């Protein structure tokens, strides 16, 4: 790192979104990557089993979440995602679409809050980019999210009387 | 099999990237906006939704004019032949005034191809807080470099 010019870079210690040279490869059979990716989606956004989701990462995996954090290592990812999701039981995840190229998997997800009776449904979107690293597990993930939009959506949800 | 071949989408995408580079060089994004269909939709998660080529052209020219020299190297892109989509990660990179760069922030984009080198949809998402921070640090470096060369 040459300078701390970007919050993400400063937090990450690397060059940011989907840094190819470090993570991209087409060495894995496409069917193997897709099977791991489907499992990742099933336990995470599908079933909200965040312990099992953390197990989808390699021991030395890195997860960059641009709003607040960078988590280095599977146990750090677990220690972050399990409580944060436990604190948001009303949030569900709708996968709009996903794509795979080589070991790079991307997904577009709606983060949707429980309906407040008689009020419009509130959701915000994010994109996740994950890199498969063999053995059915992922070695890197980065989420792209507009935090301004997200914060406004969540503030509106709570103003309408929504619960976490 | 989608409506268009991978080669056609790839070629249209390279044309889009080249046209953006020319827009940066000329300081005029009108030709770039011309790559969108008349009724294209541009979803910009920070600035809002722009309906139609004219609205896209007006917005991009106004948003880029205070940032001359900001350019957009592509980190990676995925061609989704089945859907006729391109998904990419682009750097939003400023000129490097002091050799300490790159001064840049990443953004995610989805493009939907409409044939004939045109696009019917673009969606951009990034963290505005990171852009603000990058531009702040870049402006300091730029000022310092200008001061050094003036003295």
Short mmCIF file of C-alpha atoms in Angstrom, two decimals:
data_model
loop_
_atom_site.label_atom_id
_atom_site.label_comp_id
_atom_site.label_asym_id
_atom_site.label_seq_id
_atom_site.Cartn_x
_atom_site.Cartn_y
_atom_site.Cartn_z
CA UNK A 1 0.00 0.00 0.00
CA UNK A 2 1.33 3.34 -1.04
CA UNK A 3 -1.10 5.59 0.81
CA UNK A 4 -4.35 5.45 2.73
CA UNK A 5 -6.35 7.28 0.12
CA UNK A 6 -9.37 5.05 0.16
CA UNK A 7 -11.32 3.86 3.13
CA UNK A 8 -11.80 0.48 1.49
CA UNK A 9 -8.15 0.09 0.65
CA UNK A 10 -7.08 1.26 4.06
CA UNK A 11 -9.36 -1.30 5.63
CA UNK A 12 -8.49 -4.07 3.22
CA UNK A 13 -4.81 -3.73 2.74
CA UNK A 14 -5.28 -4.60 -0.93
CA UNK A 15 -6.48 -3.08 -4.13
CA UNK A 16 -10.21 -3.57 -3.85
CA UNK A 17 -13.12 -4.80 -5.92
CA UNK A 18 -12.53 -8.25 -7.22
CA UNK A 19 -8.78 -7.89 -7.45
CA UNK A 20 -8.11 -10.26 -10.32
CA UNK A 21 -4.43 -10.94 -10.09
CA UNK A 22 -4.86 -12.30 -6.62
CA UNK A 23 -8.09 -14.25 -6.81
CA UNK A 24 -9.25 -15.00 -10.35
CA UNK A 25 -8.56 -18.36 -11.94
CA UNK A 26 -10.27 -20.69 -14.41
CA UNK A 27 -8.48 -23.76 -13.07
CA UNK A 28 -11.55 -25.30 -11.40
CA UNK A 29 -14.13 -27.37 -13.31
CA UNK A 30 -17.22 -25.20 -13.91
CA UNK A 31 -19.54 -27.85 -12.40
CA UNK A 32 -17.50 -27.86 -9.18
CA UNK A 33 -17.66 -24.07 -8.89
CA UNK A 34 -21.38 -24.01 -9.59
CA UNK A 35 -22.13 -26.75 -7.04
CA UNK A 36 -20.27 -24.85 -4.32
CA UNK A 37 -21.97 -21.61 -5.34
CA UNK A 38 -25.45 -23.14 -5.20
CA UNK A 39 -24.68 -24.48 -1.73
CA UNK A 40 -23.40 -21.06 -0.66
CA UNK A 41 -26.66 -19.45 -1.85
CA UNK A 42 -28.79 -22.16 -0.26
CA UNK A 43 -27.35 -21.98 3.25
CA UNK A 44 -26.91 -18.18 3.25
CA UNK A 45 -29.56 -16.15 1.46
CA UNK A 46 -31.88 -19.15 1.18
CA UNK A 47 -31.91 -20.65 4.67
CA UNK A 48 -30.16 -17.98 6.76
CA UNK A 49 -27.93 -20.60 8.36
CA UNK A 50 -24.99 -18.28 8.95
CA UNK A 51 -22.82 -20.76 10.82
CA UNK A 52 -23.00 -23.08 7.82
CA UNK A 53 -22.46 -20.08 5.57
CA UNK A 54 -19.23 -19.21 7.40
CA UNK A 55 -18.12 -22.80 6.79
CA UNK A 56 -18.34 -22.10 3.04
CA UNK A 57 -15.16 -20.02 3.39
CA UNK A 58 -11.56 -21.16 3.57
CA UNK A 59 -9.76 -20.79 6.85
CA UNK A 60 -7.75 -17.84 5.49
CA UNK A 61 -10.57 -16.29 3.43
CA UNK A 62 -11.06 -12.53 3.30
CA UNK A 63 -14.50 -10.90 3.31
CA UNK A 64 -14.68 -7.18 2.50
CA UNK A 65 -17.90 -5.49 3.50
CA UNK A 66 -17.61 -1.90 2.44
CA UNK A 67 -19.87 -0.30 4.98
CA UNK A 68 -18.02 -1.20 8.08
CA UNK A 69 -15.50 -3.89 7.87
CA UNK A 70 -13.01 -6.33 6.49
CA UNK A 71 -12.93 -9.80 8.01
CA UNK A 72 -9.84 -11.92 7.70
CA UNK A 73 -10.24 -15.63 8.23
CA UNK A 74 -13.23 -17.96 8.46
CA UNK A 75 -13.64 -17.51 12.21
CA UNK A 76 -13.57 -13.71 11.88
CA UNK A 77 -16.24 -13.96 9.18
CA UNK A 78 -18.33 -16.18 11.47
CA UNK A 79 -17.86 -13.91 14.48
CA UNK A 80 -19.17 -11.01 12.39
CA UNK A 81 -22.00 -12.49 10.32
CA UNK A 82 -23.69 -14.71 12.93
CA UNK A 83 -24.50 -11.95 15.45
CA UNK A 84 -25.29 -9.32 12.83
CA UNK A 85 -27.83 -11.60 11.17
CA UNK A 86 -29.21 -12.65 14.56
CA UNK A 87 -29.86 -8.97 15.21
CA UNK A 88 -31.89 -8.68 11.98
CA UNK A 89 -34.35 -11.60 12.11
CA UNK A 90 -36.89 -9.72 9.93
CA UNK A 91 -34.51 -9.49 6.99
CA UNK A 92 -34.87 -11.95 4.13
CA UNK A 93 -32.83 -12.26 0.96
CA UNK A 94 -34.17 -12.58 -2.56
CA UNK A 95 -31.68 -13.53 -5.21
CA UNK A 96 -32.57 -11.66 -8.40
CA UNK A 97 -29.84 -13.23 -10.55
CA UNK A 98 -26.37 -14.71 -10.39
CA UNK A 99 -23.52 -15.41 -12.77
CA UNK A 100 -20.31 -17.38 -12.77
CA UNK A 101 -17.18 -16.96 -14.84
CA UNK A 102 -14.12 -19.02 -13.95
CA UNK A 103 -14.03 -19.01 -10.16
CA UNK A 104 -15.74 -15.61 -9.96
CA UNK A 105 -19.35 -15.78 -8.79
CA UNK A 106 -21.57 -12.71 -8.62
CA UNK A 107 -25.06 -12.34 -7.22
CA UNK A 108 -27.59 -9.51 -7.13
CA UNK A 109 -29.63 -9.71 -3.94
CA UNK A 110 -32.57 -7.82 -2.51
CA UNK A 111 -32.29 -7.43 1.26
CA UNK A 112 -35.96 -7.22 2.20
CA UNK A 113 -37.43 -6.28 5.55
CA UNK A 114 -40.63 -7.83 6.89
CA UNK A 115 -43.75 -6.01 5.73
CA UNK A 116 -45.14 -3.42 8.10
CA UNK A 117 -48.92 -3.78 7.88
CA UNK A 118 -50.43 -1.40 5.35
CA UNK A 119 -47.05 0.05 4.35
CA UNK A 120 -45.01 -0.42 1.21
CA UNK A 121 -42.42 -3.16 1.34
CA UNK A 122 -38.87 -1.95 2.00
CA UNK A 123 -35.75 -3.47 0.52
CA UNK A 124 -32.29 -2.52 -0.63
CA UNK A 125 -30.01 -4.29 -3.03
CA UNK A 126 -26.41 -5.36 -2.98
CA UNK A 127 -24.06 -7.25 -5.24
CA UNK A 128 -21.68 -9.83 -3.85
CA UNK A 129 -18.62 -11.05 -5.70
CA UNK A 130 -17.12 -14.27 -4.35
CA UNK A 131 -14.12 -16.23 -5.59
CA UNK A 132 -14.08 -20.00 -5.35
CA UNK A 133 -10.88 -21.44 -3.95
CA UNK A 134 -11.28 -25.23 -4.23
CA UNK A 135 -12.51 -27.90 -1.78
CA UNK A 136 -16.07 -26.61 -2.02
CA UNK A 137 -15.12 -23.32 -0.37
CA UNK A 138 -14.59 -19.67 -1.22
CA UNK A 139 -11.42 -17.67 -0.62
CA UNK A 140 -12.60 -14.09 -1.06
CA UNK A 141 -15.80 -12.09 -1.01
CA UNK A 142 -16.51 -8.46 -1.58
CA UNK A 143 -19.94 -6.83 -1.30
CA UNK A 144 -20.91 -3.78 -3.32
CA UNK A 145 -23.56 -1.68 -1.64
CA UNK A 146 -24.70 1.92 -1.70
CA UNK A 147 -24.66 2.71 1.97
CA UNK A 148 -26.54 5.99 1.56
CA UNK A 149 -29.46 4.20 -0.05
CA UNK A 150 -29.31 1.38 2.48
CA UNK A 151 -29.28 3.70 5.47
CA UNK A 152 -32.25 5.68 4.12
CA UNK A 153 -34.23 2.49 3.48
CA UNK A 154 -33.54 1.17 6.97
CA UNK A 155 -34.36 4.52 8.60
CA UNK A 156 -37.67 4.60 6.72
CA UNK A 157 -38.41 1.01 7.78
CA UNK A 158 -37.92 1.85 11.47
CA UNK A 159 -39.88 5.10 11.09
CA UNK A 160 -42.83 3.08 9.77
CA UNK A 161 -42.65 0.93 12.87
CA UNK A 162 -40.67 -1.98 11.48
CA UNK A 163 -38.76 -4.22 13.85
CA UNK A 164 -35.23 -5.48 13.28
CA UNK B 1 -28.37 -19.37 -26.67
CA UNK B 2 -29.27 -15.72 -26.38
CA UNK B 3 -30.35 -13.20 -28.94
CA UNK B 4 -26.81 -12.01 -29.68
CA UNK B 5 -23.50 -13.83 -29.94
CA UNK B 6 -20.79 -13.46 -27.32
CA UNK B 7 -18.51 -11.93 -29.96
CA UNK B 8 -21.05 -9.26 -30.84
CA UNK B 9 -21.64 -8.34 -27.18
CA UNK B 10 -17.89 -8.28 -26.49
CA UNK B 11 -17.29 -6.07 -29.50
CA UNK B 12 -20.11 -3.68 -28.52
CA UNK B 13 -18.70 -3.55 -24.99
CA UNK B 14 -15.21 -2.69 -26.25
CA UNK B 15 -16.82 0.07 -28.34
CA UNK B 16 -18.59 1.36 -25.22
CA UNK B 17 -15.28 1.41 -23.29
CA UNK B 18 -13.47 3.15 -26.15
CA UNK B 19 -16.24 5.75 -26.50
CA UNK B 20 -16.02 6.48 -22.76
CA UNK B 21 -12.25 7.00 -23.08
CA UNK B 22 -12.86 9.42 -25.96
CA UNK B 23 -15.48 11.24 -23.88
CA UNK B 24 -12.90 11.70 -21.11
CA UNK B 25 -10.32 12.98 -23.61
CA UNK B 26 -12.78 15.42 -25.21
CA UNK B 27 -14.66 16.43 -22.07
CA UNK B 28 -17.92 15.69 -23.87
CA UNK B 29 -20.06 12.65 -23.08
CA UNK B 30 -22.74 13.22 -25.73
CA UNK B 31 -21.41 10.54 -28.10
CA UNK B 32 -21.20 8.09 -25.20
CA UNK B 33 -24.82 8.82 -24.25
CA UNK B 34 -25.60 8.18 -27.92
CA UNK B 35 -24.79 4.49 -27.31
CA UNK B 36 -28.03 4.23 -25.34
CA UNK B 37 -31.35 3.56 -27.02
CA UNK B 38 -33.80 6.43 -27.07
CA UNK B 39 -35.87 4.83 -24.29
CA UNK B 40 -32.94 3.44 -22.27
CA UNK B 41 -33.10 3.38 -18.48
CA UNK B 42 -30.08 4.30 -16.37
CA UNK B 43 -30.28 3.34 -12.70
CA UNK B 44 -27.64 5.19 -10.75
CA UNK B 45 -27.92 4.15 -7.13
CA UNK B 46 -26.52 7.42 -5.87
CA UNK B 47 -27.85 10.01 -8.34
CA UNK B 48 -31.19 8.48 -9.24
CA UNK B 49 -32.94 6.99 -12.27
CA UNK B 50 -32.65 8.58 -15.71
CA UNK B 51 -35.23 7.72 -18.35
CA UNK B 52 -34.21 8.08 -21.97
CA UNK B 53 -31.06 8.98 -23.89
CA UNK B 54 -31.57 12.73 -23.52
CA UNK B 55 -31.84 12.53 -19.73
CA UNK B 56 -28.77 10.27 -19.60
CA UNK B 57 -26.77 12.68 -21.77
CA UNK B 58 -27.72 15.71 -19.71
CA UNK B 59 -26.86 14.01 -16.44
CA UNK B 60 -23.54 12.44 -17.49
CA UNK B 61 -22.28 15.70 -18.98
CA UNK B 62 -23.17 17.63 -15.84
CA UNK B 63 -21.75 15.06 -13.41
CA UNK B 64 -18.47 14.62 -15.31
CA UNK B 65 -17.70 18.27 -16.03
CA UNK B 66 -16.27 19.04 -12.54
CA UNK B 67 -14.07 15.91 -12.77
CA UNK B 68 -11.98 16.30 -15.93
CA UNK B 69 -9.46 13.50 -16.22
CA UNK B 70 -11.47 10.96 -14.25
CA UNK B 71 -11.19 7.80 -16.32
CA UNK B 72 -12.55 4.30 -16.07
CA UNK B 73 -10.19 1.35 -16.46
CA UNK B 74 -12.07 -1.95 -16.44
CA UNK B 75 -10.87 -4.38 -13.76
CA UNK B 76 -12.95 -7.26 -15.14
CA UNK B 77 -16.11 -7.95 -17.07
CA UNK B 78 -18.40 -10.90 -17.58
CA UNK B 79 -20.38 -11.46 -20.80
CA UNK B 80 -23.71 -13.12 -20.07
CA UNK B 81 -24.54 -14.35 -23.54
CA UNK B 82 -27.84 -15.92 -22.53
CA UNK B 83 -29.26 -12.68 -21.15
CA UNK B 84 -27.37 -10.26 -23.39
CA UNK B 85 -25.75 -8.63 -20.35
CA UNK B 86 -22.33 -7.37 -19.38
CA UNK B 87 -21.38 -7.13 -15.72
CA UNK B 88 -18.21 -5.28 -14.84
CA UNK B 89 -16.06 -3.76 -12.16
CA UNK B 90 -14.61 -0.43 -13.24
CA UNK B 91 -12.17 1.81 -11.48
CA UNK B 92 -13.06 5.48 -11.30
CA UNK B 93 -9.53 6.79 -11.42
CA UNK B 94 -8.21 10.34 -11.16
CA UNK B 95 -4.97 11.55 -12.78
CA UNK B 96 -2.04 10.80 -10.46
CA UNK B 97 -0.55 14.16 -9.45
CA UNK B 98 2.26 12.95 -7.18
CA UNK B 99 3.14 9.37 -8.13
CA UNK B 100 1.45 8.03 -5.00
CA UNK B 101 -1.67 6.78 -6.79
CA UNK B 102 -3.66 5.28 -8.22
CA UNK B 103 -6.31 7.55 -6.76
CA UNK B 104 -9.37 5.50 -7.51
CA UNK B 105 -12.56 3.89 -6.22
CA UNK B 106 -14.33 0.88 -7.65
CA UNK B 107 -17.85 0.70 -9.04
CA UNK B 108 -20.05 -2.15 -10.18
CA UNK B 109 -22.05 -1.93 -13.40
CA UNK B 110 -24.68 -3.97 -15.22
CA UNK B 111 -25.25 -3.24 -18.93
CA UNK B 112 -28.06 -4.71 -21.04
CA UNK B 113 -27.34 -4.99 -24.74
CA UNK B 114 -29.94 -3.93 -27.31
CA UNK B 115 -28.20 -4.79 -30.60
CA UNK B 116 -26.49 -2.48 -33.12
CA UNK B 117 -23.80 -1.39 -30.59
CA UNK B 118 -26.54 0.11 -28.37
CA UNK B 119 -27.53 -0.45 -24.75
CA UNK B 120 -31.01 -0.27 -23.25
CA UNK B 121 -30.06 -0.32 -19.56
CA UNK B 122 -27.22 0.57 -17.26
CA UNK B 123 -27.11 0.19 -13.50
CA UNK B 124 -24.23 1.48 -11.36
CA UNK B 125 -23.60 0.76 -7.71
CA UNK B 126 -20.76 1.80 -5.42
CA UNK B 127 -20.17 3.23 -1.99
CA UNK B 128 -20.40 7.04 -2.24
CA UNK B 129 -18.52 7.44 1.06
CA UNK B 130 -15.45 5.84 -0.50
CA UNK B 131 -15.65 8.14 -3.51
CA UNK B 132 -15.87 11.20 -1.29
CA UNK B 133 -12.86 10.08 0.68
CA UNK B 134 -10.83 9.26 -2.42
CA UNK B 135 -11.65 12.64 -4.02
CA UNK B 136 -10.74 14.46 -0.82
CA UNK B 137 -7.32 12.80 -0.61
CA UNK B 138 -6.80 13.26 -4.35
CA UNK B 139 -7.66 17.00 -4.14
CA UNK B 140 -5.09 17.46 -1.36
CA UNK B 141 -2.44 15.67 -3.39
CA UNK B 142 -3.37 17.67 -6.48
CA UNK B 143 -3.16 20.99 -4.62
CA UNK B 144 0.17 20.04 -3.05
CA UNK B 145 1.60 19.04 -6.43
CA UNK B 146 0.43 22.30 -8.02
CA UNK B 147 1.91 24.28 -5.14
CA UNK B 148 5.22 22.46 -5.50
CA UNK B 149 5.40 23.13 -9.23
CA UNK B 150 4.47 26.83 -8.78
CA UNK B 151 7.19 27.54 -6.23
#
